[in-house]
């Protein structure tokens, strides 16, 4: 016990060495600077994104006013872009929990500059995803019928419906990802509380919970973080499995498959990692954080992405192979329309973007140390993952068992506006967050300095 | 584990409403479709909506061709809600808008529906129709709405009810007189209007009803019955 | 919050990072200050075994487990119990089925466990504040603060201040 005490005191001594002390000061200044320096282009970006969000809000209002028929949906395709977007955004939300959670559990030192960027993504994308549930409802003004609370209407939700499992999972996940983002922010709020002026100061004062940096506080924080990290990774796996259940437990040919839930989890992590790489690239580029988000981080992200690409390709192959070999007519019509039929161009683009290009590119060590390249791969993967969600939903629904009812689907302008608006909303929240929280956890970065990361370099 | 109790169960056990459709008799005249529209306040879709595939027909005549012109043979198949005993649409509804009545109907509670449309996806027969807009009727059709049937608002799912308003009317009469509903006492609009009597409706729990007898015919099959949906409708078709 | 009128006071010394803390802590222990009355403030966690209040016999993970168990119970009531109270037949599915109750209970277990763990940690953080001095912004730059809690009339107050000065404190403050 005493020896351990001394070991950790040594860490404190290291902080006293001039080099480290300077680094700590520099870390404070560097990581806080994005919050204080606001250029003109920032306002332009916020204005443009706000306009796009407003356009989407207008389109949604129009849809509520006139009816959900403003979408391109019709029997037999009752779900379209809205549900695809919901699944997509839930997928993106796996970025934070997977990256930050798994890396925290494994105590990977290189996680430090990545966790905050990823956790913010989790929170914002799960918010956007939850919004799509409401956009999708035929009578959104009756959404409270889905909430289990005692009422006079004698209405109670049906927990046998996968959609209720979904609601429970999304609620749990959104709540815990907010907590998971907030916990490691507390020391940073305390730091900022002393350094900001104006309206942000009282806000941080509340959010910092009177943090004083005592060892007791650190201990509680550390304990809570360790426990919640493990739990939230378990929640993450369940959330996308349950989104997968929405499809897998139905009778629709092309959906009814046991591999769908795990396949969804892998796909979600795939798009989540891709989004994190994009975020890393832009945060580093715009705020010149090259000293914090370094090439080694891109290299390691690239390796993880390679692993997930392989996993995704494997799951995808298994799913298609089983259907193709089994040759059940109902399933085959769906598969044929994807492989050779009207959906073939999208499908093969998806295979290229999601599997072939990332596999080749990420296998090259020099490519993984090229941030721009990784960012482009990230964009390709995200495009492909969106196509994948559409390809799961539309061709399957478009080919029900009675051929008389077959149909095609193309989204209407309302759906497309809301889709663009959802991306803008996500970006807008993110851009606004840059002025509100440090993009890299300052105390974790400082802890990294004391762990001797800089000496190893 | 828990049995559903039906307080209004008639003497001799509950009903199980069902239908028999004789495809060998069907001429594809679509009288049933028209009758259903008139009886059930089905909204007018209009040309534009219908071209988008949003026309509402609780009962529709599916046409299939065999062979090439001029030797083409057209086959007709009326498809309506099969009122499955084990309906895929029911458990997926998060608000119990779709549920199973004790007399074997697959009911849709419009007031409860919030429009998630999962039921529509999970119905293998694609017989669920959605109200994409507020319903409307061209003049003077708005004057002839059936007062016994709800007009469905925008954003809710609807489908064939086996003309539940007629069933309930007959049931109440029978209950007052302390007897079961007699065979042939209830006829949904489509059955009533079928000129070739291809459609027959009745109680499957009554072994002597026409439906029970006809459904034992060796021509009988259930549509997509291999899915385990236990449809209440038996189709009859002679195999050549 | 350190109130000047209260019977307790906090002696706070702020040290440069390179100051060896070990001798100071040893001296404080020699002066018979209990572990509960000494706090060290720093920008990152530096001690695996802190000198501080109230964490000793308390394991956060027990709270998590109990909350998780309550969550399971709640989930069973929510998915199974309410279905029994409201038995509506849908699609040949049983009114209560173990897999569905399991899914809902799993989510509720996680929700309860995470939220309760979070709230407990927050409460513990807030309650630990009576020992430590107010936050000094210099701590963020690597400085280390030592707070000692004692009665207002404690004769050891003077020696502690002297000790801090001798050890090279940048600032000594009594709150």
mmCIF file with all atom_site columns, N, CA and C in Angstrom, chain B residues 119-140:
data_model
loop_
_atom_site.group_PDB
_atom_site.id
_atom_site.type_symbol
_atom_site.label_atom_id
_atom_site.label_alt_id
_atom_site.label_comp_id
_atom_site.label_asym_id
_atom_site.label_entity_id
_atom_site.label_seq_id
_atom_site.pdbx_PDB_ins_code
_atom_site.Cartn_x
_atom_site.Cartn_y
_atom_site.Cartn_z
_atom_site.occupancy
_atom_site.B_iso_or_equiv
_atom_site.pdbx_formal_charge
_atom_site.auth_seq_id
_atom_site.auth_comp_id
_atom_site.auth_asym_id
_atom_site.auth_atom_id
_atom_site.pdbx_PDB_model_num
ATOM 1  N N  . UNK B 1 119 ? -47.283 -3.048  -39.016 1.00 0.00 ? 119 UNK B N  1
ATOM 2  C CA . UNK B 1 119 ? -48.251 -4.080  -39.375 1.00 0.00 ? 119 UNK B CA 1
ATOM 3  C C  . UNK B 1 119 ? -48.345 -4.224  -40.886 1.00 0.00 ? 119 UNK B C  1
ATOM 4  N N  . UNK B 1 120 ? -48.303 -3.075  -41.572 1.00 0.00 ? 120 UNK B N  1
ATOM 5  C CA . UNK B 1 120 ? -48.385 -3.100  -43.027 1.00 0.00 ? 120 UNK B CA 1
ATOM 6  C C  . UNK B 1 120 ? -47.225 -3.865  -43.636 1.00 0.00 ? 120 UNK B C  1
ATOM 7  N N  . UNK B 1 121 ? -46.036 -3.677  -43.066 1.00 0.00 ? 121 UNK B N  1
ATOM 8  C CA . UNK B 1 121 ? -44.858 -4.389  -43.568 1.00 0.00 ? 121 UNK B CA 1
ATOM 9  C C  . UNK B 1 121 ? -44.956 -5.875  -43.306 1.00 0.00 ? 121 UNK B C  1
ATOM 10 N N  . UNK B 1 122 ? -45.471 -6.218  -42.132 1.00 0.00 ? 122 UNK B N  1
ATOM 11 C CA . UNK B 1 122 ? -45.393 -7.606  -41.707 1.00 0.00 ? 122 UNK B CA 1
ATOM 12 C C  . UNK B 1 122 ? -46.555 -8.430  -42.223 1.00 0.00 ? 122 UNK B C  1
ATOM 13 N N  . UNK B 1 123 ? -47.513 -7.810  -42.891 1.00 0.00 ? 123 UNK B N  1
ATOM 14 C CA . UNK B 1 123 ? -48.625 -8.565  -43.453 1.00 0.00 ? 123 UNK B CA 1
ATOM 15 C C  . UNK B 1 123 ? -48.170 -9.216  -44.750 1.00 0.00 ? 123 UNK B C  1
ATOM 16 N N  . UNK B 1 124 ? -48.118 -10.553 -44.816 1.00 0.00 ? 124 UNK B N  1
ATOM 17 C CA . UNK B 1 124 ? -47.623 -11.187 -46.039 1.00 0.00 ? 124 UNK B CA 1
ATOM 18 C C  . UNK B 1 124 ? -48.576 -11.014 -47.221 1.00 0.00 ? 124 UNK B C  1
ATOM 19 N N  . UNK B 1 125 ? -49.807 -10.604 -46.943 1.00 0.00 ? 125 UNK B N  1
ATOM 20 C CA . UNK B 1 125 ? -50.796 -10.468 -48.023 1.00 0.00 ? 125 UNK B CA 1
ATOM 21 C C  . UNK B 1 125 ? -50.900 -9.037  -48.535 1.00 0.00 ? 125 UNK B C  1
ATOM 22 N N  . UNK B 1 126 ? -50.210 -8.101  -47.874 1.00 0.00 ? 126 UNK B N  1
ATOM 23 C CA . UNK B 1 126 ? -50.254 -6.680  -48.243 1.00 0.00 ? 126 UNK B CA 1
ATOM 24 C C  . UNK B 1 126 ? -51.699 -6.199  -48.354 1.00 0.00 ? 126 UNK B C  1
ATOM 25 N N  . UNK B 1 127 ? -52.507 -6.477  -47.343 1.00 0.00 ? 127 UNK B N  1
ATOM 26 C CA . UNK B 1 127 ? -53.906 -6.045  -47.409 1.00 0.00 ? 127 UNK B CA 1
ATOM 27 C C  . UNK B 1 127 ? -54.190 -4.925  -46.423 1.00 0.00 ? 127 UNK B C  1
ATOM 28 N N  . UNK B 1 128 ? -53.142 -4.347  -45.859 1.00 0.00 ? 128 UNK B N  1
ATOM 29 C CA . UNK B 1 128 ? -53.356 -3.224  -44.949 1.00 0.00 ? 128 UNK B CA 1
ATOM 30 C C  . UNK B 1 128 ? -53.122 -1.939  -45.718 1.00 0.00 ? 128 UNK B C  1
ATOM 31 N N  . UNK B 1 129 ? -54.016 -0.990  -45.502 1.00 0.00 ? 129 UNK B N  1
ATOM 32 C CA . UNK B 1 129 ? -53.967 0.259   -46.252 1.00 0.00 ? 129 UNK B CA 1
ATOM 33 C C  . UNK B 1 129 ? -53.825 1.414   -45.281 1.00 0.00 ? 129 UNK B C  1
ATOM 34 N N  . UNK B 1 130 ? -53.089 2.397   -45.711 1.00 0.00 ? 130 UNK B N  1
ATOM 35 C CA . UNK B 1 130 ? -52.757 3.495   -44.809 1.00 0.00 ? 130 UNK B CA 1
ATOM 36 C C  . UNK B 1 130 ? -53.429 4.762   -45.295 1.00 0.00 ? 130 UNK B C  1
ATOM 37 N N  . UNK B 1 131 ? -53.814 5.600   -44.355 1.00 0.00 ? 131 UNK B N  1
ATOM 38 C CA . UNK B 1 131 ? -54.402 6.896   -44.726 1.00 0.00 ? 131 UNK B CA 1
ATOM 39 C C  . UNK B 1 131 ? -53.284 7.926   -44.828 1.00 0.00 ? 131 UNK B C  1
ATOM 40 N N  . UNK B 1 132 ? -52.821 8.126   -46.047 1.00 0.00 ? 132 UNK B N  1
ATOM 41 C CA . UNK B 1 132 ? -51.674 9.009   -46.246 1.00 0.00 ? 132 UNK B CA 1
ATOM 42 C C  . UNK B 1 132 ? -52.080 10.463  -46.074 1.00 0.00 ? 132 UNK B C  1
ATOM 43 N N  . UNK B 1 133 ? -53.357 10.746  -46.392 1.00 0.00 ? 133 UNK B N  1
ATOM 44 C CA . UNK B 1 133 ? -53.869 12.112  -46.240 1.00 0.00 ? 133 UNK B CA 1
ATOM 45 C C  . UNK B 1 133 ? -55.222 12.034  -45.545 1.00 0.00 ? 133 UNK B C  1
ATOM 46 N N  . UNK B 1 134 ? -55.745 13.200  -45.210 1.00 0.00 ? 134 UNK B N  1
ATOM 47 C CA . UNK B 1 134 ? -57.108 13.272  -44.690 1.00 0.00 ? 134 UNK B CA 1
ATOM 48 C C  . UNK B 1 134 ? -58.041 12.737  -45.784 1.00 0.00 ? 134 UNK B C  1
ATOM 49 N N  . UNK B 1 135 ? -58.968 11.834  -45.437 1.00 0.00 ? 135 UNK B N  1
ATOM 50 C CA . UNK B 1 135 ? -59.801 11.243  -46.498 1.00 0.00 ? 135 UNK B CA 1
ATOM 51 C C  . UNK B 1 135 ? -60.769 12.271  -47.098 1.00 0.00 ? 135 UNK B C  1
ATOM 52 N N  . UNK B 1 136 ? -61.129 12.054  -48.358 1.00 0.00 ? 136 UNK B N  1
ATOM 53 C CA . UNK B 1 136 ? -62.109 12.963  -48.963 1.00 0.00 ? 136 UNK B CA 1
ATOM 54 C C  . UNK B 1 136 ? -62.983 12.184  -49.940 1.00 0.00 ? 136 UNK B C  1
ATOM 55 N N  . UNK B 1 137 ? -64.179 12.690  -50.168 1.00 0.00 ? 137 UNK B N  1
ATOM 56 C CA . UNK B 1 137 ? -65.106 12.099  -51.127 1.00 0.00 ? 137 UNK B CA 1
ATOM 57 C C  . UNK B 1 137 ? -65.580 13.194  -52.069 1.00 0.00 ? 137 UNK B C  1
ATOM 58 N N  . UNK B 1 138 ? -65.567 12.900  -53.353 1.00 0.00 ? 138 UNK B N  1
ATOM 59 C CA . UNK B 1 138 ? -66.070 13.873  -54.309 1.00 0.00 ? 138 UNK B CA 1
ATOM 60 C C  . UNK B 1 138 ? -67.580 13.988  -54.153 1.00 0.00 ? 138 UNK B C  1
ATOM 61 N N  . UNK B 1 139 ? -68.105 15.162  -54.451 1.00 0.00 ? 139 UNK B N  1
ATOM 62 C CA . UNK B 1 139 ? -69.555 15.365  -54.474 1.00 0.00 ? 139 UNK B CA 1
ATOM 63 C C  . UNK B 1 139 ? -70.185 14.410  -55.491 1.00 0.00 ? 139 UNK B C  1
ATOM 64 N N  . UNK B 1 140 ? -71.296 13.791  -55.297 1.00 0.00 ? 140 UNK B N  1
ATOM 65 C CA . UNK B 1 140 ? -72.098 13.799  -54.074 1.00 0.00 ? 140 UNK B CA 1
ATOM 66 C C  . UNK B 1 140 ? -71.823 12.588  -53.183 1.00 0.00 ? 140 UNK B C  1
#
